Amino acid sequence: MERKEQTYLDSIFEKYLKARRIFKNKEVLRHSYTPKELPHRREQIETLAHILVPVLRGETPSNVFVYGKTGTGKTVTVKFVTEELKKISQRYGIPVDVIYLNCEIVDTQYRVLANIVNYFKHESGFEVPLVGWPTDEVYKKLKDVIDARERFVIIVLDEIDKLIKKSGDDILYSLTRINTELNNAKVSVIGISNDLKFKEYLDPRVLSSLSEEEVVFPPYDANQLRDILMQRAREAFYPDVLDDAVVPLCAALAAREHGDARRALDLLRVSGEIAEREGASKVTEKHVWKAQEKIEQDTMEEVIKTLPLHSKILLYSIVLLDENGDLPANTGDVYAVYKELCDYMDVEPLTQRRISDLINELDMLGIINAKVVSKGRYGRTKEIRLNVTPYKVKNIYRFDYSLQPLLPVNIAIQRRLF
């Protein structure tokens, strides 16, 4: 039996190996790839370069905040400019270290400090554990390690708004004042944020210590996205495997998503993957539409997985109402079920007003539809419907430990709720 299965697997791999290859270098379409040129970002590149050029004169550059929606080229531009700065600084004999941290992952003050210290571990021979030390001890070690010799250290905090919202702004205060405590090294911070109102979360003492400059990245339009995709496609695909309509369609679909270049690149990459899987000799519009559907499904799943606990309980309330044939429902109906589920899980329920806010958030995320309708002399009310299937939500919840108590609800207590 095992021999037959092995032969079957061998034949599958052989089949795909012999099929016509679509991709020459798929990595070019990844978000992490930094191209040699960045179309339609010359103004932002020049502004960042102007802010950082004091490094080449031995002076400390200003701190920088980079703003823009997802997929507007913020991260790739910062990486592009800082990599070029490192190359030129080597020519001038000026030591520059660029430390890039994704604050969606490195999301506490301790982790930020520890990661900076550990960046220099091969030089210092020392490594801070990712948990366990007092934060002030880690900060002291950071100063010692950085100040071991003359150098410029540029710390890039990507998605900095997520770090500040979760852990407060003490880390930013420390990093923006650290130069007053150093003798040899000079430090500057580049913060990258999707939230244009990010600075509203900062304490006045932090704002006064920043001395920052700002660079704003506007969304791309469809023509600009097409140029970006054409540039990447030349490196990513073999000649003549893309139908002429593929790149314009990917660009047009991504332009509808506030000019998101990441979405455009994902569409083009997934279109190629689907074509390759099907054994097609060319990527066509049909593959783009399939890719669009797949990405939307994957995105929705990720959004639901990362919802806060009360939003997940709220969503499950709407799922139960849907399964019982009681949608559309109003906020009061949903809140009644939500309270029952909180009681079942031994969780303190939020107020109805707060739940109304969470309903609006689920609506904005596209998980539900919450439309205000007029009931004539009875006034206006919100009609709530699901935009995903109950099965999809339940399937996601199956793998979420915190929601395990909810899974038998449709069998055990749904009758009591209704």
Short mmCIF file of C-alpha atoms in Angstrom, two decimals:
data_model
loop_
_atom_site.label_atom_id
_atom_site.label_comp_id
_atom_site.label_asym_id
_atom_site.label_seq_id
_atom_site.Cartn_x
_atom_site.Cartn_y
_atom_site.Cartn_z
CA MET A 1 0.00 0.00 0.00
CA GLU A 2 2.79 2.39 0.97
CA ARG A 3 4.59 1.58 -2.28
CA LYS A 4 1.49 2.49 -4.31
CA GLU A 5 1.08 5.77 -2.45
CA GLN A 6 4.75 6.59 -3.01
CA THR A 7 4.44 5.87 -6.74
CA TYR A 8 1.32 8.05 -6.89
CA LEU A 9 3.11 10.94 -5.16
CA ASP A 10 6.11 10.53 -7.45
CA SER A 11 3.84 10.80 -10.47
CA ILE A 12 2.24 13.99 -9.11
CA PHE A 13 5.61 15.65 -8.55
CA GLU A 14 6.85 14.52 -11.97
CA LYS A 15 3.71 15.91 -13.59
CA TYR A 16 4.19 19.36 -12.06
CA LEU A 17 7.91 19.36 -12.78
CA LYS A 18 7.27 18.68 -16.48
CA ALA A 19 4.53 21.30 -16.78
CA ARG A 20 5.43 24.62 -18.38
CA ARG A 21 6.87 26.97 -15.78
CA ILE A 22 5.13 30.28 -15.27
CA PHE A 23 7.44 31.92 -12.74
CA LYS A 24 11.05 32.88 -13.33
CA ASN A 25 11.46 34.39 -9.82
CA LYS A 26 8.33 34.42 -7.65
CA GLU A 27 10.13 36.17 -4.75
CA VAL A 28 10.00 39.42 -6.73
CA LEU A 29 6.25 39.53 -6.02
CA ARG A 30 6.63 39.12 -2.24
CA HIS A 31 6.06 42.07 0.10
CA SER A 32 9.53 41.56 1.60
CA TYR A 33 11.32 42.12 -1.74
CA THR A 34 13.10 45.45 -2.21
CA PRO A 35 13.38 46.31 -5.93
CA LYS A 36 16.23 48.28 -7.51
CA GLU A 37 13.78 51.05 -8.49
CA LEU A 38 10.57 52.32 -6.89
CA PRO A 39 8.18 53.80 -9.46
CA HIS A 40 6.16 56.86 -8.39
CA ARG A 41 7.92 57.37 -5.06
CA ARG A 42 10.72 59.73 -6.09
CA GLU A 43 9.38 62.60 -3.97
CA GLN A 44 9.23 60.44 -0.83
CA ILE A 45 12.67 58.92 -1.54
CA GLU A 46 14.23 62.37 -1.93
CA THR A 47 12.55 63.67 1.24
CA LEU A 48 13.78 60.71 3.30
CA ALA A 49 17.28 60.99 1.81
CA HIS A 50 17.36 64.72 2.63
CA ILE A 51 16.37 63.97 6.26
CA LEU A 52 19.01 61.23 6.64
CA VAL A 53 21.92 62.86 4.76
CA PRO A 54 23.32 64.51 7.95
CA VAL A 55 24.64 61.02 8.83
CA LEU A 56 27.18 61.38 6.01
CA ARG A 57 28.34 64.66 7.59
CA GLY A 58 28.71 63.07 11.02
CA GLU A 59 25.54 64.72 12.36
CA THR A 60 22.46 63.18 14.00
CA PRO A 61 19.47 63.15 11.62
CA SER A 62 15.96 64.06 12.76
CA ASN A 63 13.53 61.39 13.83
CA VAL A 64 11.01 60.61 11.08
CA PHE A 65 7.37 59.53 11.06
CA VAL A 66 6.20 57.92 7.83
CA TYR A 67 2.43 57.80 7.24
CA GLY A 68 0.16 56.19 4.67
CA LYS A 69 -2.42 53.47 4.18
CA THR A 70 -1.47 49.82 3.71
CA GLY A 71 0.27 49.13 0.40
CA THR A 72 1.39 52.69 -0.34
CA GLY A 73 5.10 51.80 -0.37
CA LYS A 74 6.10 53.05 3.09
CA THR A 75 8.12 50.06 4.28
CA VAL A 76 9.77 49.25 0.95
CA THR A 77 10.77 52.92 0.50
CA VAL A 78 12.27 53.16 3.98
CA LYS A 79 14.21 49.92 3.39
CA PHE A 80 15.33 51.13 -0.05
CA VAL A 81 16.62 54.47 1.28
CA THR A 82 18.30 53.05 4.39
CA GLU A 83 20.02 50.30 2.37
CA GLU A 84 21.38 52.94 -0.02
CA LEU A 85 22.49 55.04 2.97
CA LYS A 86 24.43 52.06 4.36
CA LYS A 87 26.19 51.51 1.01
CA ILE A 88 27.23 55.16 0.71
CA SER A 89 28.25 55.41 4.38
CA GLN A 90 30.65 52.47 3.87
CA ARG A 91 32.26 54.40 1.04
CA TYR A 92 32.83 57.34 3.40
CA GLY A 93 33.98 55.10 6.26
CA ILE A 94 31.03 56.03 8.47
CA PRO A 95 29.62 53.10 10.49
CA VAL A 96 25.81 52.93 10.18
CA ASP A 97 23.55 50.23 11.61
CA VAL A 98 19.90 50.01 10.54
CA ILE A 99 17.69 47.93 12.85
CA TYR A 100 14.27 47.06 11.39
CA LEU A 101 11.55 45.89 13.82
CA ASN A 102 7.98 44.92 12.92
CA CYS A 103 5.94 46.13 15.91
CA GLU A 104 3.06 43.84 15.07
CA ILE A 105 5.40 41.08 16.29
CA VAL A 106 7.83 42.99 18.52
CA ASP A 107 4.95 44.61 20.40
CA THR A 108 6.21 45.50 23.90
CA GLN A 109 8.81 47.90 25.27
CA TYR A 110 10.86 44.97 26.60
CA ARG A 111 10.89 43.14 23.25
CA VAL A 112 11.92 46.26 21.36
CA LEU A 113 14.82 46.93 23.72
CA ALA A 114 15.88 43.25 23.77
CA ASN A 115 15.81 42.99 19.97
CA ILE A 116 17.98 46.09 19.63
CA VAL A 117 20.53 44.72 22.14
CA ASN A 118 20.54 41.33 20.40
CA TYR A 119 21.15 42.94 16.99
CA PHE A 120 24.70 43.57 18.25
CA LYS A 121 25.17 40.14 19.90
CA HIS A 122 27.93 39.01 17.49
CA GLU A 123 29.86 42.18 18.27
CA SER A 124 29.16 42.29 22.02
CA GLY A 125 29.10 38.54 22.68
CA PHE A 126 26.02 39.14 24.79
CA GLU A 127 22.33 38.29 24.33
CA VAL A 128 19.32 39.43 26.37
CA PRO A 129 16.60 36.81 26.94
CA LEU A 130 13.26 37.77 25.38
CA VAL A 131 11.62 37.61 28.82
CA GLY A 132 12.70 37.80 32.43
CA TRP A 133 14.88 40.87 32.94
CA PRO A 134 13.77 44.17 34.51
CA THR A 135 13.14 46.62 31.66
CA ASP A 136 15.51 49.24 33.10
CA GLU A 137 18.32 46.64 33.09
CA VAL A 138 17.69 45.89 29.41
CA TYR A 139 17.72 49.63 28.63
CA LYS A 140 21.05 50.03 30.47
CA LYS A 141 22.50 47.11 28.49
CA LEU A 142 21.21 48.69 25.26
CA LYS A 143 23.06 51.93 26.01
CA ASP A 144 26.27 50.05 26.82
CA VAL A 145 26.12 47.96 23.64
CA ILE A 146 25.26 50.85 21.30
CA ASP A 147 27.80 53.21 22.86
CA ALA A 148 30.67 50.71 22.64
CA ARG A 149 32.02 52.68 19.66
CA GLU A 150 31.28 55.64 17.40
CA ARG A 151 28.43 54.84 15.02
CA PHE A 152 25.00 55.90 13.81
CA VAL A 153 22.09 53.65 14.71
CA ILE A 154 18.81 54.05 12.84
CA ILE A 155 15.93 52.18 14.47
CA VAL A 156 12.97 51.52 12.15
CA LEU A 157 9.73 50.77 14.03
CA ASP A 158 7.25 49.50 11.45
CA GLU A 159 3.57 49.58 12.52
CA ILE A 160 4.63 51.74 15.46
CA ASP A 161 1.00 52.66 16.20
CA LYS A 162 0.31 49.04 17.21
CA LEU A 163 3.20 49.10 19.68
CA ILE A 164 2.08 52.39 21.25
CA LYS A 165 -1.60 51.38 21.48
CA LYS A 166 -0.67 48.10 23.18
CA SER A 167 2.26 49.07 25.39
CA GLY A 168 2.23 52.86 25.74
CA ASP A 169 4.77 55.43 24.59
CA ASP A 170 7.55 54.94 27.18
CA ILE A 171 9.70 53.18 24.58
CA LEU A 172 9.43 56.13 22.22
CA TYR A 173 10.30 58.54 25.02
CA SER A 174 13.39 56.48 25.90
CA LEU A 175 14.63 56.14 22.32
CA THR A 176 14.11 59.81 21.44
CA ARG A 177 16.07 60.95 24.53
CA ILE A 178 18.80 58.31 24.44
CA ASN A 179 21.31 60.58 22.65
CA THR A 180 21.64 62.69 25.82
CA GLU A 181 22.97 59.56 27.59
CA LEU A 182 25.45 58.44 24.91
CA ASN A 183 29.05 59.55 24.39
CA ASN A 184 30.01 57.82 21.14
CA ALA A 185 26.95 56.66 19.21
CA LYS A 186 24.04 58.63 17.79
CA VAL A 187 20.51 57.22 17.47
CA SER A 188 17.53 58.25 15.37
CA VAL A 189 14.10 56.66 14.98
CA ILE A 190 11.97 56.10 11.89
CA GLY A 191 8.37 55.26 12.79
CA ILE A 192 6.08 53.81 10.11
CA SER A 193 2.32 53.96 10.68
CA ASN A 194 -0.93 53.28 8.81
CA ASP A 195 -2.72 55.60 11.26
CA LEU A 196 -2.56 59.27 10.27
CA LYS A 197 -3.80 60.21 13.76
CA PHE A 198 -1.04 58.23 15.44
CA LYS A 199 0.48 61.22 17.27
CA GLU A 200 -2.80 61.80 19.10
CA TYR A 201 -1.94 58.75 21.24
CA LEU A 202 1.34 60.29 22.44
CA ASP A 203 1.95 62.03 25.75
CA PRO A 204 2.96 65.74 25.45
CA ARG A 205 6.39 64.96 26.99
CA VAL A 206 7.03 62.45 24.18
CA LEU A 207 5.87 64.90 21.51
CA SER A 208 8.23 67.57 22.85
CA SER A 209 11.21 65.17 22.73
CA LEU A 210 10.58 63.90 19.20
CA SER A 211 11.95 66.71 17.00
CA GLU A 212 10.49 64.70 14.15
CA GLU A 213 9.83 65.22 10.46
CA GLU A 214 6.92 63.67 8.59
CA VAL A 215 6.68 61.95 5.21
CA VAL A 216 3.20 61.12 3.87
CA PHE A 217 2.59 58.42 1.25
CA PRO A 218 -0.58 58.91 -0.83
CA PRO A 219 -2.39 55.88 -2.33
CA TYR A 220 -1.39 54.72 -5.81
CA ASP A 221 -3.85 55.10 -8.68
CA ALA A 222 -4.55 52.33 -11.22
CA ASN A 223 -1.96 53.62 -13.73
CA GLN A 224 0.76 53.78 -11.08
CA LEU A 225 -0.08 50.27 -9.88
CA ARG A 226 0.14 49.04 -13.48
CA ASP A 227 3.66 50.51 -13.77
CA ILE A 228 4.71 48.80 -10.53
CA LEU A 229 3.30 45.45 -11.67
CA MET A 230 4.88 45.71 -15.12
CA GLN A 231 8.28 46.34 -13.51
CA ARG A 232 7.94 43.33 -11.20
CA ALA A 233 6.36 41.09 -13.87
CA ARG A 234 9.43 41.41 -16.12
CA GLU A 235 11.54 39.84 -13.36
CA ALA A 236 8.92 37.46 -11.94
CA PHE A 237 7.55 35.71 -15.06
CA TYR A 238 8.95 34.03 -18.13
CA PRO A 239 8.34 35.90 -21.42
CA ASP A 240 4.88 35.65 -23.03
CA VAL A 241 3.13 33.87 -20.14
CA LEU A 242 0.93 36.84 -19.16
CA ASP A 243 -2.09 37.81 -21.24
CA ASP A 244 -2.10 41.54 -21.99
CA ALA A 245 -5.19 42.10 -19.83
CA VAL A 246 -3.77 40.50 -16.66
CA VAL A 247 -1.65 43.35 -15.30
CA PRO A 248 -4.25 46.10 -16.00
CA LEU A 249 -6.95 43.99 -14.32
CA CYS A 250 -4.81 43.35 -11.22
CA ALA A 251 -4.03 47.08 -11.05
CA ALA A 252 -7.69 48.09 -11.45
CA LEU A 253 -8.88 45.67 -8.75
CA ALA A 254 -6.18 46.83 -6.31
CA ALA A 255 -6.93 50.50 -7.06
CA ARG A 256 -10.43 49.89 -5.70
CA GLU A 257 -8.74 48.82 -2.43
CA HIS A 258 -7.41 52.37 -1.76
CA GLY A 259 -4.51 51.91 -4.20
CA ASP A 260 -2.92 49.00 -2.35
CA ALA A 261 0.28 47.83 -4.09
CA ARG A 262 0.53 44.81 -1.78
CA ARG A 263 -2.91 43.69 -2.91
CA ALA A 264 -1.88 44.19 -6.55
CA LEU A 265 1.27 42.10 -6.09
CA ASP A 266 -0.68 39.38 -4.27
CA LEU A 267 -3.24 39.27 -7.08
CA LEU A 268 -0.55 38.88 -9.73
CA ARG A 269 1.34 36.23 -7.74
CA VAL A 270 -1.74 34.16 -6.83
CA SER A 271 -3.00 34.40 -10.44
CA GLY A 272 0.28 32.86 -11.59
CA GLU A 273 0.12 30.17 -8.90
CA ILE A 274 -3.41 29.18 -9.93
CA ALA A 275 -2.43 29.07 -13.62
CA GLU A 276 0.61 26.92 -12.81
CA ARG A 277 -1.48 24.56 -10.66
CA GLU A 278 -3.98 24.15 -13.48
CA GLY A 279 -1.20 23.37 -15.94
CA ALA A 280 -2.08 26.43 -18.04
CA SER A 281 0.48 27.79 -20.48
CA LYS A 282 -0.63 31.38 -19.83
CA VAL A 283 -2.02 33.50 -17.00
CA THR A 284 -5.38 34.93 -18.08
CA GLU A 285 -8.13 37.18 -16.70
CA LYS A 286 -9.91 34.03 -15.51
CA HIS A 287 -6.99 33.30 -13.19
CA VAL A 288 -7.06 36.87 -11.85
CA TRP A 289 -10.74 36.58 -10.90
CA LYS A 290 -10.05 33.25 -9.19
CA ALA A 291 -7.14 34.86 -7.34
CA GLN A 292 -9.37 37.75 -6.24
CA GLU A 293 -11.88 35.31 -4.77
CA LYS A 294 -9.18 33.28 -2.99
CA ILE A 295 -7.48 36.33 -1.48
CA GLU A 296 -10.78 37.72 -0.21
CA GLN A 297 -11.56 34.40 1.47
CA ASP A 298 -8.10 34.20 3.05
CA THR A 299 -8.26 37.84 4.18
CA MET A 300 -11.67 37.41 5.80
CA GLU A 301 -10.45 34.35 7.68
CA GLU A 302 -7.44 36.25 9.02
CA VAL A 303 -9.63 39.20 10.06
CA ILE A 304 -11.99 36.93 12.02
CA LYS A 305 -9.09 35.08 13.67
CA THR A 306 -7.59 38.33 14.99
CA LEU A 307 -10.80 39.87 16.38
CA PRO A 308 -10.84 40.69 20.13
CA LEU A 309 -12.73 38.22 22.34
CA HIS A 310 -15.94 40.25 22.71
CA SER A 311 -16.11 40.87 18.96
CA LYS A 312 -15.82 37.11 18.43
CA ILE A 313 -18.63 36.44 20.92
CA LEU A 314 -20.72 39.14 19.25
CA LEU A 315 -20.14 37.57 15.83
CA TYR A 316 -21.16 34.17 17.16
CA SER A 317 -24.39 35.73 18.46
CA ILE A 318 -25.18 36.84 14.91
CA VAL A 319 -24.27 33.37 13.61
CA LEU A 320 -26.80 31.77 15.98
CA LEU A 321 -29.48 34.25 14.95
CA ASP A 322 -28.77 33.44 11.31
CA GLU A 323 -29.01 29.68 11.92
CA ASN A 324 -32.31 30.23 13.69
CA GLY A 325 -33.70 32.20 10.73
CA ASP A 326 -33.82 35.46 12.72
CA LEU A 327 -31.77 37.71 10.46
CA PRO A 328 -31.94 40.56 9.75
CA ALA A 329 -31.88 41.39 13.46
CA ASN A 330 -31.62 44.68 15.31
CA THR A 331 -29.00 45.67 17.88
CA GLY A 332 -31.27 44.75 20.80
CA ASP A 333 -31.84 41.22 19.49
CA VAL A 334 -28.12 40.69 18.97
CA TYR A 335 -27.26 42.12 22.38
CA ALA A 336 -29.70 39.76 24.12
CA VAL A 337 -27.99 36.71 22.59
CA TYR A 338 -24.54 38.18 23.23
CA LYS A 339 -25.33 38.57 26.95
CA GLU A 340 -26.51 34.96 27.13
CA LEU A 341 -23.27 33.77 25.53
CA CYS A 342 -21.16 35.88 27.91
CA ASP A 343 -23.04 34.32 30.82
CA TYR A 344 -22.45 30.87 29.34
CA MET A 345 -18.69 31.59 29.04
CA ASP A 346 -18.50 33.31 32.45
CA VAL A 347 -17.35 36.55 30.80
CA GLU A 348 -18.47 40.02 31.95
CA PRO A 349 -20.60 41.48 29.10
CA LEU A 350 -19.95 44.91 27.62
CA THR A 351 -22.65 47.58 27.62
CA GLN A 352 -25.15 47.72 24.76
CA ARG A 353 -23.64 51.03 23.67
CA ARG A 354 -20.18 49.45 23.39
CA ILE A 355 -21.63 46.48 21.52
CA SER A 356 -23.24 48.93 19.09
CA ASP A 357 -19.72 50.29 18.43
CA LEU A 358 -18.39 46.75 17.87
CA ILE A 359 -21.25 46.07 15.42
CA ASN A 360 -20.10 49.13 13.46
CA GLU A 361 -16.53 47.80 13.48
CA LEU A 362 -17.62 44.39 12.16
CA ASP A 363 -19.58 46.23 9.48
CA MET A 364 -16.51 48.26 8.45
CA LEU A 365 -14.47 45.04 8.28
CA GLY A 366 -17.06 43.57 5.90
CA ILE A 367 -17.88 40.62 8.17
CA ILE A 368 -21.46 41.76 8.65
CA ASN A 369 -23.76 44.27 7.03
CA ALA A 370 -25.37 46.73 9.46
CA LYS A 371 -27.66 49.06 7.53
CA VAL A 372 -29.83 51.73 9.15
CA VAL A 373 -33.38 51.58 7.73
CA SER A 374 -36.46 53.70 8.30
CA LYS A 375 -39.49 52.08 9.94
CA GLY A 376 -41.78 55.03 9.25
CA ARG A 377 -43.50 56.27 12.40
CA TYR A 378 -41.56 53.66 14.41
CA GLY A 379 -38.32 55.51 13.66
CA ARG A 380 -35.02 54.16 12.36
CA THR A 381 -33.34 50.88 13.25
CA LYS A 382 -30.21 48.97 12.33
CA GLU A 383 -30.72 45.76 10.33
CA ILE A 384 -27.86 43.30 10.83
CA ARG A 385 -26.96 40.52 8.38
CA LEU A 386 -24.01 38.13 8.02
CA ASN A 387 -21.61 38.55 5.09
CA VAL A 388 -19.93 35.19 5.74
CA THR A 389 -21.44 31.73 6.15
CA PRO A 390 -22.06 30.39 9.67
CA TYR A 391 -20.03 27.33 8.68
CA LYS A 392 -16.96 29.48 7.91
CA VAL A 393 -17.13 31.25 11.29
CA LYS A 394 -17.59 27.99 13.19
CA ASN A 395 -14.73 26.36 11.31
CA ILE A 396 -12.41 29.21 12.31
CA TYR A 397 -13.58 29.07 15.94
CA ARG A 398 -12.84 25.33 16.11
CA PHE A 399 -9.13 26.15 16.31
CA ASP A 400 -9.47 29.02 18.82
CA TYR A 401 -8.96 27.73 22.36
CA SER A 402 -10.66 30.73 23.99
CA LEU A 403 -13.87 30.01 22.07
CA GLN A 404 -14.09 26.26 22.68
CA PRO A 405 -16.96 26.73 25.21
CA LEU A 406 -19.08 28.33 22.45
CA LEU A 407 -18.91 25.44 20.00
CA PRO A 408 -21.62 23.26 21.60
CA VAL A 409 -23.94 26.27 21.97
CA ASN A 410 -25.82 25.60 18.75
CA ILE A 411 -26.77 22.18 20.14
CA ALA A 412 -26.87 22.66 23.89
CA ILE A 413 -28.37 26.08 24.53
CA GLN A 414 -29.63 27.48 21.26
CA ARG A 415 -33.11 26.18 22.07
CA ARG A 416 -33.01 28.04 25.39
CA LEU A 417 -31.92 31.25 23.71
CA PHE A 418 -34.81 31.19 21.30
#
